[in-house]
PDB file of C-alpha atoms in Angstrom:
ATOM      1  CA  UNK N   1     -36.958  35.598 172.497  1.00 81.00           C
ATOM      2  CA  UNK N   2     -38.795  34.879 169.089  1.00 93.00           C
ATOM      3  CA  UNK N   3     -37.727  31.790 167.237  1.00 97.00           C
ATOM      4  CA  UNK N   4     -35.945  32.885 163.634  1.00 98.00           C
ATOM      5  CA  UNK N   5     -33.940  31.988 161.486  1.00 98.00           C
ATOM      6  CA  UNK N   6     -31.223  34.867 159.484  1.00 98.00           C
ATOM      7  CA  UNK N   7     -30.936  33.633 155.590  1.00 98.00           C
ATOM      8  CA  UNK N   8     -27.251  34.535 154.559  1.00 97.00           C
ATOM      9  CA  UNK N   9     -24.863  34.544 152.053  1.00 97.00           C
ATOM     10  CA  UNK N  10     -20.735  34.800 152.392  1.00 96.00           C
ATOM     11  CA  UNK N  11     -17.817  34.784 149.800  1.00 94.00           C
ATOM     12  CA  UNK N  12     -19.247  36.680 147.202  1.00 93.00           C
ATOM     13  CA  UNK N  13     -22.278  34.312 146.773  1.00 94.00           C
ATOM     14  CA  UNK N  14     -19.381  31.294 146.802  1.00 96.00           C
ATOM     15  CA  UNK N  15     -21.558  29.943 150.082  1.00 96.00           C
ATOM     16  CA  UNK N  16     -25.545  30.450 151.547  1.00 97.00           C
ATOM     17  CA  UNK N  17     -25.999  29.697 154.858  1.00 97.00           C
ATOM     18  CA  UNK N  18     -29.170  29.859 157.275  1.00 98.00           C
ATOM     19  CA  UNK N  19     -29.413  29.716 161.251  1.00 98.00           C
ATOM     20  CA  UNK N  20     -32.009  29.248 163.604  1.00 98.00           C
ATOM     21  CA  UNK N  21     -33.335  29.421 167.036  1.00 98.00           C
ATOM     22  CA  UNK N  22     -36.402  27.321 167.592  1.00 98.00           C
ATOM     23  CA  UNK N  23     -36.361  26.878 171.405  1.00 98.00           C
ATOM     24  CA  UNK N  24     -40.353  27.850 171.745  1.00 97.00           C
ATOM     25  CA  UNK N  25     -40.891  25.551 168.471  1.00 97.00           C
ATOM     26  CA  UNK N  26     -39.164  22.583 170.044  1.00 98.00           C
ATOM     27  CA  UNK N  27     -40.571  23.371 173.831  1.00 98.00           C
ATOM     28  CA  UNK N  28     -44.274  23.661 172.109  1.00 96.00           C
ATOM     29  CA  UNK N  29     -43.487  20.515 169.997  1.00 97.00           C
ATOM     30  CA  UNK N  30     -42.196  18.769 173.284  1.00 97.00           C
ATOM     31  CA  UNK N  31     -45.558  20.135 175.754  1.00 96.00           C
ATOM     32  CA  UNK N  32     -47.747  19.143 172.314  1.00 95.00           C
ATOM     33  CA  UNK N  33     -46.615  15.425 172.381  1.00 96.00           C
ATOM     34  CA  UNK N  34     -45.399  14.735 175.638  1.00 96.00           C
ATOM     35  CA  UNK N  35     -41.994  13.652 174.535  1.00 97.00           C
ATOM     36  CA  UNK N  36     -39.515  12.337 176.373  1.00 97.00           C
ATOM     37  CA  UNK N  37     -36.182  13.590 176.595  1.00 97.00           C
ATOM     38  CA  UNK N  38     -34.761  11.314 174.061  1.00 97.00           C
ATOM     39  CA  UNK N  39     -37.673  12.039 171.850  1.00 98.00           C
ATOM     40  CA  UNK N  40     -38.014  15.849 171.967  1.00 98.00           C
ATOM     41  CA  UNK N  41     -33.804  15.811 170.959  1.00 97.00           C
ATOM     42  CA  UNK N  42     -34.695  13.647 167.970  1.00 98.00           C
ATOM     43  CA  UNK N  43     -37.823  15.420 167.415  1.00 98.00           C
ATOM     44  CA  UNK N  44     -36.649  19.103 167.670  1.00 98.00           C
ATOM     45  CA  UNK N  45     -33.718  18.346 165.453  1.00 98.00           C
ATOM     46  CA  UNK N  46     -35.890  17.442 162.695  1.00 98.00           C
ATOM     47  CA  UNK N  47     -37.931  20.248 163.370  1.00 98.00           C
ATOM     48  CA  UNK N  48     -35.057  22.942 163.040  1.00 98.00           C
ATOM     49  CA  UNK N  49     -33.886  21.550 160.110  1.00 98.00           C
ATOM     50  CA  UNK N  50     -37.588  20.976 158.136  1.00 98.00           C
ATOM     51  CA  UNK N  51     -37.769  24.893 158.662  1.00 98.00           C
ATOM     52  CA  UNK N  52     -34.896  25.996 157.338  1.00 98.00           C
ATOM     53  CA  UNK N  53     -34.976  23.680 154.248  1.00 97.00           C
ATOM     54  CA  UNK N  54     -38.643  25.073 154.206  1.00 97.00           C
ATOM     55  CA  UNK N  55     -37.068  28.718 153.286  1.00 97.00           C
ATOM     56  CA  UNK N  56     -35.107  27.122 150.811  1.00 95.00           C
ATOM     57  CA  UNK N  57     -38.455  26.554 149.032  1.00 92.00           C
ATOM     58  CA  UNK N  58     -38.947  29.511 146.250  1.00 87.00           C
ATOM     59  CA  UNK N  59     -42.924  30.152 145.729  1.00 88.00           C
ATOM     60  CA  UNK N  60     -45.661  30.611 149.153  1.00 88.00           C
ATOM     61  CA  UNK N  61     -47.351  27.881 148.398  1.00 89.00           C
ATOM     62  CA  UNK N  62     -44.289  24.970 148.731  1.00 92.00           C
ATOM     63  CA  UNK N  63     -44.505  22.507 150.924  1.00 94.00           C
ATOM     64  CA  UNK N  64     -41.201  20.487 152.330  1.00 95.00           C
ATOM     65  CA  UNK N  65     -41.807  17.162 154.119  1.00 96.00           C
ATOM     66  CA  UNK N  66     -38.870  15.314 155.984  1.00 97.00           C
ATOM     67  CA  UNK N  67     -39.345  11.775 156.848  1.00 97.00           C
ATOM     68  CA  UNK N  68     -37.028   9.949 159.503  1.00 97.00           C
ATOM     69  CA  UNK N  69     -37.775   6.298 159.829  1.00 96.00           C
ATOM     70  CA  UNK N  70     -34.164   4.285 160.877  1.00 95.00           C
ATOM     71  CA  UNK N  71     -35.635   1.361 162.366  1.00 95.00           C
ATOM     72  CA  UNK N  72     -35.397   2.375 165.990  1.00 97.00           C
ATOM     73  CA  UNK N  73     -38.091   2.521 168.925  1.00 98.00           C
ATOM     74  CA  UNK N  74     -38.876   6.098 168.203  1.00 98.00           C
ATOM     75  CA  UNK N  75     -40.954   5.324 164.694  1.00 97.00           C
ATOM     76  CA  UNK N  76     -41.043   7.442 162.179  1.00 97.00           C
ATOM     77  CA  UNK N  77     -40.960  10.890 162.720  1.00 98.00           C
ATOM     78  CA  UNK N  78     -41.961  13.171 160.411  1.00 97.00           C
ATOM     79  CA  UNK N  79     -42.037  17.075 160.109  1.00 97.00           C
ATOM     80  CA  UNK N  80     -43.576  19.488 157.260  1.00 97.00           C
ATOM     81  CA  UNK N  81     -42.528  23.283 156.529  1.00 97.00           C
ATOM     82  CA  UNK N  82     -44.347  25.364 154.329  1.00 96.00           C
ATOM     83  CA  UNK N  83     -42.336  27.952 152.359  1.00 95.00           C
ATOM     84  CA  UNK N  84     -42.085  30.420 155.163  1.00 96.00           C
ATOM     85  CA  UNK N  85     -40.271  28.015 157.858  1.00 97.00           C
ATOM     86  CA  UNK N  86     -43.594  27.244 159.914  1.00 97.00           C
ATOM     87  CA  UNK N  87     -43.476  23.386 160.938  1.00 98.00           C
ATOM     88  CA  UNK N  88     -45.908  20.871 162.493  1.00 97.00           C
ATOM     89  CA  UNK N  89     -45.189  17.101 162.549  1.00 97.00           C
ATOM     90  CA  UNK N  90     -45.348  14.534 165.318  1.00 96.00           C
ATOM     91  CA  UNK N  91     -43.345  10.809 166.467  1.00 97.00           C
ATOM     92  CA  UNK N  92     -44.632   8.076 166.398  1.00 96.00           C
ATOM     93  CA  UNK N  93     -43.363   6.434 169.768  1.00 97.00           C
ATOM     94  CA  UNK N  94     -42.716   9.793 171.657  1.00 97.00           C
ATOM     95  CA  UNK N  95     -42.386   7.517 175.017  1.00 97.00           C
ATOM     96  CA  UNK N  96     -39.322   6.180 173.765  1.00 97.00           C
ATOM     97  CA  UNK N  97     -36.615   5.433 176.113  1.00 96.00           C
ATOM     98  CA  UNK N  98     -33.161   4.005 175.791  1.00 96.00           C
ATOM     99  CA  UNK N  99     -29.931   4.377 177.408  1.00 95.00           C
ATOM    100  CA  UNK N 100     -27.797   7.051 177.375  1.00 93.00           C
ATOM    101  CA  UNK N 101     -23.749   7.420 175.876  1.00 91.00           C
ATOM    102  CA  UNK N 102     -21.480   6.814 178.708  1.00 90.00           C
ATOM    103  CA  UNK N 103     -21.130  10.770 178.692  1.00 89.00           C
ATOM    104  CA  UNK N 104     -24.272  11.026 179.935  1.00 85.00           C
ATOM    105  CA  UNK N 105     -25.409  12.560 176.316  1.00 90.00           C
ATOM    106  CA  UNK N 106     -28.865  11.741 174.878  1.00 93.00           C
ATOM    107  CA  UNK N 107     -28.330   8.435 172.765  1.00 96.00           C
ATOM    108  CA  UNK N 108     -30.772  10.165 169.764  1.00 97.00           C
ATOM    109  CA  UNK N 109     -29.126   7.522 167.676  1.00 96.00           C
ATOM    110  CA  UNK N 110     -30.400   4.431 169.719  1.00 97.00           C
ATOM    111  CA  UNK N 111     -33.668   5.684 169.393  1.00 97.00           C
ATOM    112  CA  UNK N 112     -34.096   6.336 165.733  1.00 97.00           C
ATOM    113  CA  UNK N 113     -31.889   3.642 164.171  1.00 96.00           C
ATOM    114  CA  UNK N 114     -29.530   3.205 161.879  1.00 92.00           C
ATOM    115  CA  UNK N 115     -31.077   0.996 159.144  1.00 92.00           C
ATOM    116  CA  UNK N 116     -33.549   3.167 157.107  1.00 93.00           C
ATOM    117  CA  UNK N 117     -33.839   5.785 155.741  1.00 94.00           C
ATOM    118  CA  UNK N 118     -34.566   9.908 155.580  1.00 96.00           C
ATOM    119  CA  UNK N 119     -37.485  10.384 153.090  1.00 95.00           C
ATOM    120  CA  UNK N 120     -37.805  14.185 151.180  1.00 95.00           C
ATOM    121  CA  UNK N 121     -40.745  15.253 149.430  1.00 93.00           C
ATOM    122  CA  UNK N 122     -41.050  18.675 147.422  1.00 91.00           C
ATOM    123  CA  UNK N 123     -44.788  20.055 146.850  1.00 87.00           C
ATOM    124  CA  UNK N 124     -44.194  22.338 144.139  1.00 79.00           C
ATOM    125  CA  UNK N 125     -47.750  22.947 143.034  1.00 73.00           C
ATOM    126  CA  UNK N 126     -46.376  20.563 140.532  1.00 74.00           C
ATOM    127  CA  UNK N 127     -48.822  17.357 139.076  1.00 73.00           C
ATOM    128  CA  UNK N 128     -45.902  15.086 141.122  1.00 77.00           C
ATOM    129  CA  UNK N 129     -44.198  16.392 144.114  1.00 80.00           C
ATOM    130  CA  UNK N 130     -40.515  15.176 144.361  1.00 83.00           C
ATOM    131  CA  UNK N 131     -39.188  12.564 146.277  1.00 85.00           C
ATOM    132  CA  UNK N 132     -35.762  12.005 147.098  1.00 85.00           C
ATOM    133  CA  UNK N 133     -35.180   8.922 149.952  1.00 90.00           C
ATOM    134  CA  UNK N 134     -30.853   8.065 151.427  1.00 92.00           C
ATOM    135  CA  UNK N 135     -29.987   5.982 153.694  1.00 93.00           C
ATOM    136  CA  UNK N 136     -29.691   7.035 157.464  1.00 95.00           C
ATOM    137  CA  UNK N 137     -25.920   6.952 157.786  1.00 94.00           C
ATOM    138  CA  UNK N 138     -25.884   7.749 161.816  1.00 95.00           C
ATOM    139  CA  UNK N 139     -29.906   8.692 163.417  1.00 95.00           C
ATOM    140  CA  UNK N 140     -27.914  11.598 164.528  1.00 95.00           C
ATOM    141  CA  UNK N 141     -30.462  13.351 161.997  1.00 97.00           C
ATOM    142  CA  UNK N 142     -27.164  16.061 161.519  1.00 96.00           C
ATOM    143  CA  UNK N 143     -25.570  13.700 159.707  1.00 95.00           C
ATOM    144  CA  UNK N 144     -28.004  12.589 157.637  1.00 96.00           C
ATOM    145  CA  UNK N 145     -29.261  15.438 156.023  1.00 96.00           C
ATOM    146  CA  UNK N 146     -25.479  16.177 155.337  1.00 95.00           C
ATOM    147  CA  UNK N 147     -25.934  13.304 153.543  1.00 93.00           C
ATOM    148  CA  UNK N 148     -29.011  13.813 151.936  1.00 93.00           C
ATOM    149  CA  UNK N 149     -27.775  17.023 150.765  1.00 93.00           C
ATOM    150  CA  UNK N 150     -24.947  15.302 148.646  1.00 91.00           C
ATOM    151  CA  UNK N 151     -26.170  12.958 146.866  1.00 90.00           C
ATOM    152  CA  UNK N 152     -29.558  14.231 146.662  1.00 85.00           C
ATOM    153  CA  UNK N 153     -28.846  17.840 145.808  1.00 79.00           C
ATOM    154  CA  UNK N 154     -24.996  17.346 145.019  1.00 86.00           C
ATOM    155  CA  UNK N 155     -24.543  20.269 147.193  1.00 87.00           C
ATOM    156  CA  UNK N 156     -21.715  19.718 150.239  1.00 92.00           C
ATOM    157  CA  UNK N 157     -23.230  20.921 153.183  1.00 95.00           C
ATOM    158  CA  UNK N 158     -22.570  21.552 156.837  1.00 95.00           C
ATOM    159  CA  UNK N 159     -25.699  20.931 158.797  1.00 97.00           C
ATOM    160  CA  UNK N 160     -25.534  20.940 163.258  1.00 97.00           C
ATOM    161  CA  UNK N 161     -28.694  20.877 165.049  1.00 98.00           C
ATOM    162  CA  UNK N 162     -29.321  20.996 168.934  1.00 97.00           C
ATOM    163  CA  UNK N 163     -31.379  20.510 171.522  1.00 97.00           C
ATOM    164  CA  UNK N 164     -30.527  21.148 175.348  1.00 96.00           C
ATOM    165  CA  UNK N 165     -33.304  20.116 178.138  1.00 95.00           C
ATOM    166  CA  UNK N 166     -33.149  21.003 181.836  1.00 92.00           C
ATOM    167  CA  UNK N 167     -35.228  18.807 183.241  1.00 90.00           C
ATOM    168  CA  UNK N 168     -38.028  18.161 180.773  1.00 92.00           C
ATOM    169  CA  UNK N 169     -38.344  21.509 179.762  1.00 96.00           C
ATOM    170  CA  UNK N 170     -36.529  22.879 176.473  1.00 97.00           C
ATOM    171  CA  UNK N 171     -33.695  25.302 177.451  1.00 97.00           C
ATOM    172  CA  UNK N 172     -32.020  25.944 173.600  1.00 97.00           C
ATOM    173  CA  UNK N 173     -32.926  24.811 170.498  1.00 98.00           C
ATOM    174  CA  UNK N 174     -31.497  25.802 167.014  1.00 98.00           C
ATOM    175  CA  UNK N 175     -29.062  24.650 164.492  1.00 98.00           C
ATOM    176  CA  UNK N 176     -27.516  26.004 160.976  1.00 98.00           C
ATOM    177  CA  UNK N 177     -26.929  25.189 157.500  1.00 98.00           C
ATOM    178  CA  UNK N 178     -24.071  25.866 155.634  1.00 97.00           C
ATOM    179  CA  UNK N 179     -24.059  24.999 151.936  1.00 96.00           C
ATOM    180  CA  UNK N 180     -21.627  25.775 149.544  1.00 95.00           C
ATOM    181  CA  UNK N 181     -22.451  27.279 145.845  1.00 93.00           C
ATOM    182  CA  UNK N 182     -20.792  25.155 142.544  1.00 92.00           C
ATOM    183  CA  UNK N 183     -18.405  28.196 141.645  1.00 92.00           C
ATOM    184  CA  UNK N 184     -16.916  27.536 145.609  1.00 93.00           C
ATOM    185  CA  UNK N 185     -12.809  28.084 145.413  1.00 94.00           C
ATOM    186  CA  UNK N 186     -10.331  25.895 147.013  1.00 94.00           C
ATOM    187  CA  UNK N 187      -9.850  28.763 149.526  1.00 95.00           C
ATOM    188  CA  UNK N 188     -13.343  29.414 150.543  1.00 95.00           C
ATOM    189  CA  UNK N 189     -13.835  25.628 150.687  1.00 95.00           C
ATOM    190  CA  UNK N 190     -10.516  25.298 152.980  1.00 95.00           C
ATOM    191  CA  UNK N 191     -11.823  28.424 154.983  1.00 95.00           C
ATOM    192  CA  UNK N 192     -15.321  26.708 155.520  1.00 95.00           C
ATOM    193  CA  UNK N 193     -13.425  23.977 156.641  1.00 95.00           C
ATOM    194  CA  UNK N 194     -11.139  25.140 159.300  1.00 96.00           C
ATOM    195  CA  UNK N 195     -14.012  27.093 160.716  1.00 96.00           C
ATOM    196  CA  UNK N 196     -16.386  24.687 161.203  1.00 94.00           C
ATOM    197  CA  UNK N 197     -13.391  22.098 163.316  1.00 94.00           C
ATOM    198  CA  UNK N 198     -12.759  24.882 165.581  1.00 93.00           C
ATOM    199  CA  UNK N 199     -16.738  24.569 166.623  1.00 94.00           C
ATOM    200  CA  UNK N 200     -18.132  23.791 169.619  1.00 94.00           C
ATOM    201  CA  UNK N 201     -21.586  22.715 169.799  1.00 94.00           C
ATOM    202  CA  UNK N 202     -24.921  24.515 168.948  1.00 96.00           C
ATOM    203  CA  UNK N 203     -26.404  24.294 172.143  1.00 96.00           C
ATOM    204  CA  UNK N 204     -23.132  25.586 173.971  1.00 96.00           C
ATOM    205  CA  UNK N 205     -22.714  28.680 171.455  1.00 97.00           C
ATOM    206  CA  UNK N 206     -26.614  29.113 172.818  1.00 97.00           C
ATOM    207  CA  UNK N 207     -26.072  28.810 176.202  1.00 96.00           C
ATOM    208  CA  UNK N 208     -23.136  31.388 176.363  1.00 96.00           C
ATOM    209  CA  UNK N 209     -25.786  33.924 174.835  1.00 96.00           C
ATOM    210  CA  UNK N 210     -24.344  33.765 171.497  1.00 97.00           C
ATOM    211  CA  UNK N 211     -27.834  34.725 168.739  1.00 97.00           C
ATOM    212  CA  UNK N 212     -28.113  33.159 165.236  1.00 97.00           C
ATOM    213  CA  UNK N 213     -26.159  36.562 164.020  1.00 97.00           C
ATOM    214  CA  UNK N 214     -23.093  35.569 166.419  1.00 97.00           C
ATOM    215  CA  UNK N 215     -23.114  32.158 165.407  1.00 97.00           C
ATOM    216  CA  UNK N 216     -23.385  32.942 161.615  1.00 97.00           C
ATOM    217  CA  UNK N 217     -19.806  35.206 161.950  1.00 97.00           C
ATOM    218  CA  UNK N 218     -18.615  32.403 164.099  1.00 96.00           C
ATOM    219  CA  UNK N 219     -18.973  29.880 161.288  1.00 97.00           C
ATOM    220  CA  UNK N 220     -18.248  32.136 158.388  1.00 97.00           C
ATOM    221  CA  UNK N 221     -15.204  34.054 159.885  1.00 96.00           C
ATOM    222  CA  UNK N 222     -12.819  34.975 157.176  1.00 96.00           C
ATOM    223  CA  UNK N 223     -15.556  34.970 154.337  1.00 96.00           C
ATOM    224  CA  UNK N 224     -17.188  38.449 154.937  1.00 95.00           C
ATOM    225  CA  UNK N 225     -21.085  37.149 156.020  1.00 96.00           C
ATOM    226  CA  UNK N 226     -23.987  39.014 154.869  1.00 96.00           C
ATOM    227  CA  UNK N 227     -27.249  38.470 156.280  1.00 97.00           C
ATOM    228  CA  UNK N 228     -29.804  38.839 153.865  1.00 97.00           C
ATOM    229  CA  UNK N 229     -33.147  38.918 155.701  1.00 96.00           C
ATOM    230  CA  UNK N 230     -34.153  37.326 159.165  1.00 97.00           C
ATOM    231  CA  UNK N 231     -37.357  35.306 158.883  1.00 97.00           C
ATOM    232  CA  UNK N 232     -39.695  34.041 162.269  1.00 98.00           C
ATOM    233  CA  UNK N 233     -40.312  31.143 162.579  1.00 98.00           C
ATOM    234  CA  UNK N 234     -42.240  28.912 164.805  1.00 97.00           C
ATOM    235  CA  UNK N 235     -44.622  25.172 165.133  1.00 96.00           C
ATOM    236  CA  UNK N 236     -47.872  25.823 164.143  1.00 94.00           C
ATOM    237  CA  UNK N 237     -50.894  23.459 162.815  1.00 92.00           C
ATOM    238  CA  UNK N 238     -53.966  24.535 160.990  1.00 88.00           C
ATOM    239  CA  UNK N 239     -56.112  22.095 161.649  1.00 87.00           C
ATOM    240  CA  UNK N 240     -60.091  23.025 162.271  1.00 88.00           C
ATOM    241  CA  UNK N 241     -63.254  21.090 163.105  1.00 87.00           C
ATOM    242  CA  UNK N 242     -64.437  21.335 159.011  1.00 86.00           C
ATOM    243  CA  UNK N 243     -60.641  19.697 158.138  1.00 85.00           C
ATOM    244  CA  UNK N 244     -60.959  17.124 160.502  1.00 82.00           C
ATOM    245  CA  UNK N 245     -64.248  16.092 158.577  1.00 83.00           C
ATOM    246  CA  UNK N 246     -62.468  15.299 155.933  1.00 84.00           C
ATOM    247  CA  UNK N 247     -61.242  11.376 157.391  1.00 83.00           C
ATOM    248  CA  UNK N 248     -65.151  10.596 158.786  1.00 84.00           C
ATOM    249  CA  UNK N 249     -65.971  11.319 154.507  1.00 85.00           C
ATOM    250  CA  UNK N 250     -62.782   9.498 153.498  1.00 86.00           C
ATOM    251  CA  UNK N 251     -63.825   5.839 155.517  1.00 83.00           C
ATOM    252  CA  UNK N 252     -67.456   5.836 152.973  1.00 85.00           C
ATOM    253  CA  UNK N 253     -70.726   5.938 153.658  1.00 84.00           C
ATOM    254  CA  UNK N 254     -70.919   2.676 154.705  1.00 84.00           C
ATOM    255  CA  UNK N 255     -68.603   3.076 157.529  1.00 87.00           C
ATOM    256  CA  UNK N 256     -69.800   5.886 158.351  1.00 86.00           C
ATOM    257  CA  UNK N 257     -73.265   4.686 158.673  1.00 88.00           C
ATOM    258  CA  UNK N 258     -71.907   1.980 160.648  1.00 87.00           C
ATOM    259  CA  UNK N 259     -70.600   4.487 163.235  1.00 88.00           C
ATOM    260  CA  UNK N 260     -73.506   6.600 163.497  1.00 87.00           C
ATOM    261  CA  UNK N 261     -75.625   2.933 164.249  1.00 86.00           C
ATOM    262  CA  UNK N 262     -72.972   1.367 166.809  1.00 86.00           C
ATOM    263  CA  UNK N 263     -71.179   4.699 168.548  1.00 86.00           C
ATOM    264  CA  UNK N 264     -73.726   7.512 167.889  1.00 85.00           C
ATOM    265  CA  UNK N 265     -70.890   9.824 167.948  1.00 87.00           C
ATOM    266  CA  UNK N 266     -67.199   9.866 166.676  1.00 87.00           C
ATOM    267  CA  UNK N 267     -63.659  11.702 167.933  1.00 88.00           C
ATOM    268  CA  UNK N 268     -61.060  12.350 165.752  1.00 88.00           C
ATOM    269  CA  UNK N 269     -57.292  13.655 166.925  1.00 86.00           C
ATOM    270  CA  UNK N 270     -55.153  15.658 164.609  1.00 89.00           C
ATOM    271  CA  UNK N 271     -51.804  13.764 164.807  1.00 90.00           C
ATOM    272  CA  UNK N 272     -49.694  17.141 164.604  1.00 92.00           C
ATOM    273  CA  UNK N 273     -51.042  18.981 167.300  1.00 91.00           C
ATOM    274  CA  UNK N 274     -53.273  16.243 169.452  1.00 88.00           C
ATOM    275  CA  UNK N 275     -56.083  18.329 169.365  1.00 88.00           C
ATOM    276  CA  UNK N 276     -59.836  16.368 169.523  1.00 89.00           C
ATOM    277  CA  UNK N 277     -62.626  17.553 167.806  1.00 90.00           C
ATOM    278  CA  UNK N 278     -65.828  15.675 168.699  1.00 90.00           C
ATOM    279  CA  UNK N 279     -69.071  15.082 166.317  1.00 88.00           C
ATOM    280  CA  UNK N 280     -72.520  14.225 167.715  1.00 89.00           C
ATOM    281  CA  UNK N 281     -74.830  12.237 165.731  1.00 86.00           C
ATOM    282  CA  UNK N 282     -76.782  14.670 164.298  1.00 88.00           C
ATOM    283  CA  UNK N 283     -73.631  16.287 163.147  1.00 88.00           C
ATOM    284  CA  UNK N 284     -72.467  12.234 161.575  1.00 85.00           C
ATOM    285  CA  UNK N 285     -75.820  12.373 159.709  1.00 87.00           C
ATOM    286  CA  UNK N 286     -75.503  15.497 157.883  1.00 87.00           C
ATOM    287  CA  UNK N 287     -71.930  14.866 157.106  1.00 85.00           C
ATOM    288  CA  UNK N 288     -73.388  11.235 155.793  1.00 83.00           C
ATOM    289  CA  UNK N 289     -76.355  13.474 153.552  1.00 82.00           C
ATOM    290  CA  UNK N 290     -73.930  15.395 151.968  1.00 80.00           C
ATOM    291  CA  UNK N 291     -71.138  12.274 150.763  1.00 75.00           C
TER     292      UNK N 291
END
């Protein structure tokens, strides 16, 4: 099944809500980096969520970038959505191990830390982008977009994310978000409420077969759901050879000269997808002609 995402909107506009399977984003993200377990949980969280606060951007060319950096083994991790839910990003320690809870759940908290913080940043074509940065209040990620959603945005918001591994391999993947509008009644907001304790988690709902649409009723029961429009989604990164080129004329001509004299030919790895593009001397020296 495609990864997507349905965009909806329940109590007479009084709540929006958007949910998403990303399985093949997560399971390419995971094959991409080489993540362990730990990793690809704290990874593919970040991912789902990045692409549905992606379709919260309003023009095609907005960019969203989500920054997770808590202090932990794992690094920073970082993901970026464009305005139509399509993610890349990468970890920086995606060989992190620690131990897990005594339940025998993934310990994503261990991994990222608890003592920095998640990092927002709006391209809006504008001359600044926007930059909004809370403190991590778990390394659950959930939690702290929750978080970053009310004081940032002073909108309360319900955000679960989930990732389930057999193995290595990526089984379910997805999450929702469930924010709630200013003109929100005491009864909606009660409604809301009782709902979302009566949850069980994400990656259950998936495995019993239950699709964003079921989910989306599950959570809004009581508060007459409509979906608005269902949107695919998936990880993709455009890098090429000729973008690539840009960091060999970004180090100066000097440097560059220096390479071309000592190494006689460079490599340069995207950090998004891993992929190497190599450049031969003679291709060095033209670059160097043209700076």
């Amino acid at each position: 099944m495609k990864d997507y995402v349905v965009r909806a909107t329940a109590g007479d506009g009084q709540v929006r809500a958007f949910v998403a399977t990303t399985t093949n984003m997560v399971e390419e993200s995971r094959k991409l980096h080489n993540t362990t377990k730990v990793a690809t949980a704290a990874f593919g969280r970040t991912l789902t969520a990045t692409s549905m606060m992606g379709l919260m951007m309003k023009n095609d060319g907005d960019k969203l970038t989500v920054i997770i950096k808590g202090g932990g083994p794992i690094g920073t991790i970082l993901a970026t959505s464009n305005a139509k839910g399509i993610v890349k990003g990468y970890v920086e320690n995606p060989n992190v191990e620690v131990p897990d809870y005594e339940n025998g759940k993934l310990n994503v908290a261990a991994a990222v830390g608890t003592s920095g913080v998640v990092r927002v940043t709006k391209d809006l074509g504008l001359r600044e982008p926007y930059n909004g940065a809370y403190p991590l209040v778990s390394g659950e990620i959930a939690q702290d977009l929750t978080h970053y959603f009310a004081l940032s945005e002073q909108t309360p918001s319900v955000v679960a994310l989930g990732v389930l591994t057999t193995g290595m391999k990526v089984e379910h993947a997805g999450g929702f978000i469930v924010q709630l509008m200013p003109d929100a009644t005491e009864e909606t907001i009660s409604k809301l409420e009782e709902n979302v304790a009566k949850l069980t988690s994400i990656t259950n709902m998936m495995s019993d077969g239950k699709t964003p649409q079921d989910i989306l009723n599950i959570v809004l029961e009581g508060l007459n759901p409509r979906i608005l429009d269902k949107i695919d989604v998936g990880f993709e990164c455009e890098c090429s050879k000729e973008r690539v080129q840009k960091v060999l004329v970004a180090i100066g001509k000097k440097e560059l000269a220096s390479i071309i004299e000592e190494e006689k030919e460079a490599e340069i790895g995207c950090q998004f997808c891993n992929s190497k593009y190599k450049y031969s001397e003679e291709e060095l020296l033209a670059i160097l002609k043209d700076m």
